[in-house]
XYZ file of C-alpha atoms in Angstrom:
432
model
C 0.000 0.000 0.000
C 1.159 3.560 -0.738
C 0.543 4.731 2.860
C 2.771 1.950 4.194
C 5.444 2.784 1.625
C 5.285 6.443 2.666
C 5.845 5.497 6.306
C 8.760 3.274 5.352
C 10.187 6.073 3.170
C 10.072 8.524 6.075
C 11.663 5.984 8.410
C 14.796 5.396 6.338
C 15.299 8.357 3.952
C 16.355 11.904 4.918
C 13.678 14.548 5.433
C 15.384 16.949 3.020
C 14.411 14.689 0.113
C 11.059 16.215 -0.895
C 8.034 14.254 -2.063
C 5.456 15.801 -4.357
C 1.803 16.166 -3.336
C -0.038 16.226 -0.013
C -0.628 12.514 -0.579
C 2.571 11.254 -2.309
C 2.092 8.787 -5.143
C 4.069 5.765 -6.326
C 4.300 5.416 -10.104
C 4.244 1.738 -11.052
C 3.877 1.693 -14.841
C 4.063 3.946 -17.858
C 3.479 4.039 -21.593
C 3.998 6.899 -23.995
C 3.294 10.073 -22.070
C 1.126 8.448 -19.408
C 1.933 6.875 -16.055
C -0.141 4.881 -13.576
C 0.130 5.012 -9.799
C -0.177 2.193 -7.272
C -3.893 2.914 -6.865
C -4.509 2.405 -10.589
C -4.957 6.114 -11.362
C -3.617 7.197 -14.746
C -1.963 10.588 -15.366
C -0.756 12.535 -18.361
C 2.850 13.375 -17.477
C 3.942 16.962 -18.115
C 7.135 16.719 -16.060
C 8.819 13.545 -17.319
C 10.857 12.708 -14.237
C 12.132 16.323 -14.142
C 12.594 16.637 -17.927
C 14.436 13.306 -18.015
C 12.023 10.900 -19.723
C 12.464 12.844 -22.932
C 11.104 10.203 -25.327
C 8.410 8.981 -22.941
C 7.775 5.623 -21.289
C 8.133 2.044 -22.506
C 9.704 2.900 -25.848
C 10.322 -0.376 -27.767
C 13.481 0.818 -29.526
C 15.140 1.802 -26.238
C 14.032 -1.347 -24.441
C 15.331 -3.556 -27.258
C 18.723 -1.824 -27.328
C 19.153 -2.271 -23.571
C 18.011 -5.901 -23.749
C 20.542 -6.603 -26.518
C 23.312 -5.246 -24.333
C 22.077 -7.176 -21.290
C 22.070 -10.359 -23.384
C 25.830 -10.023 -23.910
C 26.355 -10.421 -20.159
C 28.324 -7.166 -20.082
C 26.667 -4.558 -17.905
C 29.884 -2.909 -16.760
C 33.544 -3.029 -17.756
C 34.866 0.373 -16.547
C 36.408 2.829 -18.979
C 39.735 1.030 -18.687
C 38.451 -0.988 -21.637
C 37.061 0.147 -24.962
C 33.274 0.543 -24.964
C 31.853 0.604 -28.482
C 28.529 2.184 -27.473
C 30.361 4.928 -25.602
C 32.607 5.797 -28.545
C 29.664 5.838 -30.962
C 27.620 8.130 -28.713
C 30.596 10.442 -28.116
C 31.049 10.770 -31.884
C 27.408 11.751 -32.324
C 27.426 14.254 -29.450
C 30.705 15.837 -30.531
C 29.316 16.299 -34.026
C 26.029 17.774 -32.795
C 27.607 20.014 -30.146
C 28.668 22.769 -32.527
C 32.028 22.902 -30.735
C 35.053 22.481 -33.025
C 37.545 19.671 -32.327
C 35.341 18.453 -29.499
C 36.025 15.833 -26.850
C 33.402 14.185 -24.619
C 33.658 12.956 -21.022
C 30.728 10.930 -19.703
C 29.388 11.067 -16.155
C 26.247 9.829 -14.397
C 24.377 13.075 -13.695
C 24.165 16.755 -14.517
C 25.743 17.541 -11.166
C 28.808 15.468 -12.062
C 28.904 16.967 -15.550
C 28.996 20.505 -14.157
C 31.562 19.500 -11.546
C 33.750 18.104 -14.338
C 33.327 21.263 -16.416
C 34.370 23.416 -13.460
C 37.365 21.160 -12.809
C 38.466 21.459 -16.427
C 37.909 25.216 -16.645
C 39.735 26.054 -13.402
C 42.626 23.806 -14.411
C 42.826 25.354 -17.863
C 42.831 28.908 -16.519
C 44.765 28.128 -13.311
C 42.190 30.105 -11.335
C 39.379 29.264 -8.916
C 37.443 32.440 -9.729
C 34.124 31.757 -11.455
C 31.222 33.856 -12.671
C 27.708 32.514 -12.126
C 24.163 33.796 -12.486
C 21.668 34.655 -9.776
C 18.703 32.258 -9.491
C 20.719 29.456 -11.135
C 20.973 25.781 -10.242
C 23.894 23.572 -11.278
C 23.776 20.563 -8.954
C 24.234 19.308 -5.426
C 27.972 18.548 -5.243
C 30.468 20.868 -3.546
C 31.536 23.104 -6.428
C 28.179 22.820 -8.229
C 26.419 24.119 -5.116
C 28.999 26.887 -4.969
C 27.813 28.248 -8.326
C 24.110 27.747 -7.560
C 22.408 31.107 -7.067
C 19.302 29.863 -5.289
C 19.491 29.553 -1.519
C 16.724 26.926 -1.436
C 19.160 24.549 -3.140
C 22.416 25.709 -1.548
C 22.806 23.151 1.199
C 26.173 24.540 2.265
C 27.550 28.053 2.566
C 31.058 26.674 2.170
C 32.568 27.022 -1.280
C 35.776 25.833 -2.969
C 35.374 28.568 -5.586
C 35.455 32.344 -5.483
C 32.178 33.276 -7.172
C 30.953 36.617 -8.500
C 27.275 36.892 -9.424
C 25.581 38.314 -12.510
C 21.946 39.346 -12.932
C 19.499 36.800 -14.339
C 16.953 37.400 -17.087
C 14.039 37.737 -14.635
C 11.375 39.986 -16.170
C 9.044 39.979 -13.147
C 11.277 41.424 -10.436
C 14.840 42.622 -9.942
C 16.911 45.545 -11.148
C 16.728 44.651 -14.840
C 13.078 43.584 -14.956
C 11.757 47.019 -15.888
C 13.963 47.277 -18.998
C 13.181 46.371 -22.592
C 15.003 43.291 -23.991
C 17.676 45.395 -25.733
C 18.140 47.579 -22.676
C 18.359 44.495 -20.484
C 21.156 43.056 -22.635
C 23.084 46.351 -22.525
C 22.645 46.646 -18.757
C 23.682 43.025 -18.152
C 26.834 43.457 -20.236
C 27.673 46.664 -18.367
C 27.086 44.788 -15.103
C 29.503 42.047 -16.218
C 32.222 44.603 -16.897
C 31.695 46.182 -13.479
C 31.699 42.798 -11.715
C 34.995 41.866 -13.391
C 36.521 45.208 -12.379
C 35.310 45.227 -8.787
C 34.739 41.652 -7.569
C 37.537 39.662 -9.193
C 41.299 39.692 -9.494
C 40.958 39.603 -13.278
C 42.048 36.054 -14.036
C 38.573 34.497 -13.916
C 38.300 30.874 -15.059
C 34.801 30.713 -16.510
C 31.210 31.844 -16.606
C 28.660 29.055 -16.147
C 25.073 29.771 -17.189
C 21.841 27.997 -18.101
C 20.173 29.261 -21.291
C 16.878 28.760 -19.432
C 17.080 28.385 -15.656
C 15.478 25.067 -14.735
C 15.029 24.991 -10.962
C 14.909 28.803 -11.142
C 11.453 28.590 -12.683
C 12.269 28.620 -16.413
C 13.507 32.216 -16.254
C 15.561 33.131 -19.304
C 17.283 36.264 -20.609
C 16.590 37.970 -23.924
C 18.132 36.226 -26.924
C 21.572 37.674 -27.585
C 22.604 38.227 -23.980
C 25.169 35.424 -24.061
C 26.713 37.005 -27.179
C 27.113 40.273 -25.317
C 28.613 38.484 -22.342
C 30.934 36.359 -24.476
C 32.405 39.397 -26.214
C 33.537 40.617 -22.803
C 34.666 37.135 -21.720
C 36.801 36.768 -24.848
C 38.550 40.063 -24.091
C 39.765 38.475 -20.851
C 40.266 34.876 -22.038
C 37.436 33.694 -19.750
C 35.766 30.414 -20.738
C 32.021 30.051 -21.230
C 30.235 26.938 -19.907
C 26.688 26.367 -21.180
C 24.717 24.233 -18.731
C 22.374 22.420 -21.135
C 21.237 19.770 -18.661
C 17.607 20.840 -19.110
C 17.699 22.855 -22.350
C 19.522 20.402 -24.605
C 18.382 17.983 -27.311
C 15.859 20.304 -28.988
C 13.609 20.858 -25.986
C 13.393 24.612 -26.621
C 11.994 23.888 -30.092
C 13.759 26.690 -31.905
C 17.259 25.237 -31.470
C 18.975 21.942 -30.652
C 20.901 23.622 -27.805
C 19.708 26.570 -25.761
C 22.954 28.474 -26.320
C 22.217 28.700 -30.054
C 19.519 31.321 -29.429
C 22.349 33.702 -28.573
C 24.568 33.241 -31.615
C 27.596 32.019 -29.655
C 29.549 28.809 -29.233
C 30.541 27.781 -25.695
C 33.943 26.413 -24.752
C 32.270 23.702 -22.680
C 28.750 22.290 -22.749
C 27.224 20.048 -20.113
C 24.389 17.610 -20.810
C 22.328 15.046 -18.901
C 18.695 14.117 -18.190
C 16.958 13.526 -21.540
C 19.807 11.785 -23.357
C 19.421 8.692 -21.167
C 15.599 8.770 -21.067
C 15.823 7.551 -17.484
C 19.147 5.728 -17.654
C 21.939 7.482 -15.766
C 23.850 9.314 -18.479
C 25.449 12.744 -18.596
C 28.669 14.446 -19.522
C 30.624 17.433 -20.702
C 31.723 18.195 -24.260
C 34.278 20.859 -25.064
C 37.189 21.999 -27.142
C 40.033 19.480 -26.946
C 42.462 22.158 -25.778
C 40.227 22.861 -22.793
C 38.963 19.379 -21.958
C 42.511 18.017 -21.916
C 43.365 20.362 -19.015
C 43.455 17.584 -16.429
C 46.983 16.857 -15.308
C 46.308 13.626 -13.426
C 44.548 10.357 -14.214
C 40.769 10.658 -13.937
C 37.721 8.661 -15.002
C 34.122 7.942 -14.006
C 33.500 4.372 -12.885
C 29.953 4.186 -14.206
C 29.993 7.153 -16.579
C 29.195 6.088 -20.135
C 28.739 2.417 -19.209
C 27.562 -0.068 -21.871
C 23.919 -0.077 -20.711
C 23.388 3.685 -20.451
C 25.191 4.446 -23.704
C 23.234 1.716 -25.508
C 20.127 3.612 -24.426
C 21.677 6.997 -25.230
C 22.519 6.040 -28.791
C 18.946 4.985 -29.491
C 17.504 8.049 -27.742
C 19.571 10.408 -29.882
C 18.820 8.493 -33.085
C 15.096 8.438 -32.262
C 15.127 12.150 -31.464
C 16.678 13.016 -34.827
C 14.758 10.522 -36.954
C 11.399 11.739 -35.586
C 12.414 15.432 -35.608
C 11.316 15.888 -32.012
C 12.795 19.372 -31.952
C 10.172 20.457 -34.491
C 7.505 18.677 -32.469
C 8.609 20.553 -29.343
C 8.219 23.843 -31.196
C 4.812 22.952 -32.645
C 3.240 21.373 -29.567
C 4.910 23.807 -27.195
C 3.289 26.687 -29.096
C -0.138 25.104 -28.538
C 0.497 25.073 -24.792
C 2.111 28.514 -24.568
C -0.459 30.260 -26.746
C -3.317 28.458 -25.012
C -2.104 29.382 -21.546
C -1.486 33.008 -22.448
C -4.918 33.281 -24.016
C -6.836 31.525 -21.222
C -5.022 32.616 -18.046
C -2.274 35.065 -19.038
C -4.560 38.007 -18.279
C -5.447 36.910 -14.761
C -4.145 39.262 -12.081
C -2.623 36.299 -10.227
C -0.497 35.259 -13.237
C 2.669 37.333 -13.530
C 4.034 35.571 -16.599
C 3.650 32.598 -18.892
C 7.170 31.962 -20.168
C 9.569 29.502 -21.710
C 10.330 27.980 -25.074
C 9.205 24.797 -26.782
C 8.303 22.135 -24.245
C 9.910 23.998 -21.360
C 7.166 26.250 -20.000
C 6.392 27.942 -16.707
C 3.515 29.899 -15.177
C 4.467 32.292 -12.371
C 1.826 33.073 -9.748
C 1.683 36.262 -7.669
C -0.716 37.891 -5.258
C -3.278 39.797 -7.354
C -2.127 43.199 -8.530
C 1.425 42.791 -7.206
C 4.691 41.059 -8.053
C 4.690 39.373 -4.632
C 5.158 35.604 -5.094
C 2.209 33.373 -4.205
C 3.548 29.880 -3.500
C 0.300 28.896 -1.751
C -1.722 29.456 -4.930
C 0.941 27.642 -6.920
C 0.608 24.635 -4.653
C -3.184 24.645 -4.944
C -2.936 24.676 -8.741
C -0.308 21.942 -8.575
C -2.580 19.710 -6.482
C -5.645 20.517 -8.594
C -3.812 19.552 -11.782
C -2.975 16.158 -10.259
C -6.590 15.697 -9.248
C -7.485 16.435 -12.853
C -5.075 13.763 -14.090
C -1.990 15.847 -14.939
C 1.482 15.722 -13.378
C 3.519 18.937 -13.452
C 6.453 20.376 -11.529
C 7.169 23.337 -9.291
C 10.106 25.704 -9.066
C 11.314 29.268 -8.965
C 13.279 31.093 -6.311
C 10.089 31.573 -4.299
C 8.397 28.271 -5.165
C 5.683 30.094 -7.106
C 6.203 28.733 -10.630
C 4.357 25.794 -12.140
C 6.843 24.018 -14.433
C 6.048 21.894 -17.479
C 8.595 19.763 -19.309
C 6.666 16.963 -21.054
C 8.332 14.283 -23.187
C 9.240 15.679 -26.620
C 6.976 13.032 -28.151
C 3.878 14.775 -26.741
C 1.095 14.820 -29.341
C -1.132 17.753 -30.227
C -4.116 15.914 -28.774
C -2.291 15.326 -25.491
C -1.186 18.955 -25.400
C -4.790 20.099 -25.726
C -5.878 17.599 -23.066
C -3.220 18.825 -20.647
C -3.953 22.442 -21.486
C -7.626 21.983 -20.586
C -6.696 20.443 -17.217
C -4.213 23.234 -16.477
C -6.578 26.036 -17.426
C -9.348 24.536 -15.303
C -6.973 24.116 -12.338
C -5.640 27.675 -12.572
C -9.019 29.341 -13.057
C -10.732 27.355 -10.307
C -7.944 27.926 -7.802
C -7.883 31.623 -8.680
C -11.622 31.824 -8.060
C -12.496 32.562 -11.683
C -15.836 31.305 -12.929
C -15.694 28.675 -15.655
C-alpha cells in the first residue's frame, strides 16, 4: 500500500528529500506520455521525471537496445576498456555540439557533468574564480552548489570557488526587470564589466550559465545576452560553460541547444537528463584544448557504461529521426499560446514563459509582483486531481513548471492544457 510505503520512506530516507503532493504517489507503470500510480490512477505526465524521460515511457526501440546489451552479459567493464557504445555516442554528441575539435567525457548526472566542467575550466585557466548567475541551479555537489544562485538549493555556505554573481533574465522582479530586452542586454553586459573590475582579481576561469534556468522557474534572458557576455569574456580569455542539462536535445523547439539562441559557441557544454531517457547518463563536451586540461589520471566508474550508452545512442537516433525538436516547437506553441490566451490576463499570473516544451507559469498575489507559492501549490494539487502531473520551481516556489516528453502529441497537449486552465481558473476563483 502507498501509505505503508510512505511510512517506510520517512523511516529510512532523509527529510530533506522532498516528495510531491499532499498525498505522495508511487508510479508503477508507464506508456507513452502516461503513467499509472499504485492505486490504478492514470496521469498525463507533463514533467517527465524532471525533464528526463524525454522520449516517454516504454519505448520499444530503447528497451530492445538495452536488452541486446544485457544479453551479452556485459553490464559494466569500466572505462579502462574500450566501450563501443560509448565511442559511438561520443562521436554523435561531438558532431552535434557545434564545438570544433570536441572531446566528450561521460558522467552519471548533470551535477557530475557541471563538476567536471568546473574542474576542467579552473585547471585550464589556473584560477578558482568563477562567474555565475543569480537564481541558477547547477547541482548538489560541492563546487556545483557553490555556483548555484538559489538559496533553497544551496545546502552549504562553504565554497571551494570564489564566485561573483551576474543578474538573471528575470522579467518579473529585480533591477533589470523594468527594462526592454535590448536595454536588459546592454545593462547586463555593463554589469559584467563592473563585476569583473570590482569583484575579481581579473584572471577568472569561466562563466557558467543555463540558457533557461530550470530549478529557477524557467527564467531566461533575452536572446543575444550570451553574445554580449561572451564578447567581454573573450577580451579576458574567460571560458564560457553552457549548462544544457535541461535545455539540450531540442527541448526549446527553436534550437537543438539553448545556447544557439544567442549566436555564440561555448567552450564547454554540459548535458544530462533527456539523453538517457531515465538511464543514468550525462557528460561534458568541449574543445580538446580545454577538456585536456586535467593533469592527473581521472575517469568515471559508471559514466558512459555499456547499458546507459546503448540507451543513449537509441535516444539520440530516435530524437533526430522523428524530428522531435520540431515537435517541441509545434506542440509547445499550442500550450504557450493556449495558456497566455486563457489565463495570461489573470491578475494572479505574472508571466507565462519559456520555449518549446519547457514552460512555466508564475503566480503572484493579485495586482502585485509578490510571489504566491500557496496558490501555486493549490494549482499543482488541482492539476494532479485532474489527471496531470507537473512540476514546481522558482526562487520563491511560485512557478508551475512543465517539461513533457518531446513526443507529446497535439491531442495530449490540448488535453493537458484543458486540465491546467481549469486548475488555474478554479484555484484563482475565476468562474468557468
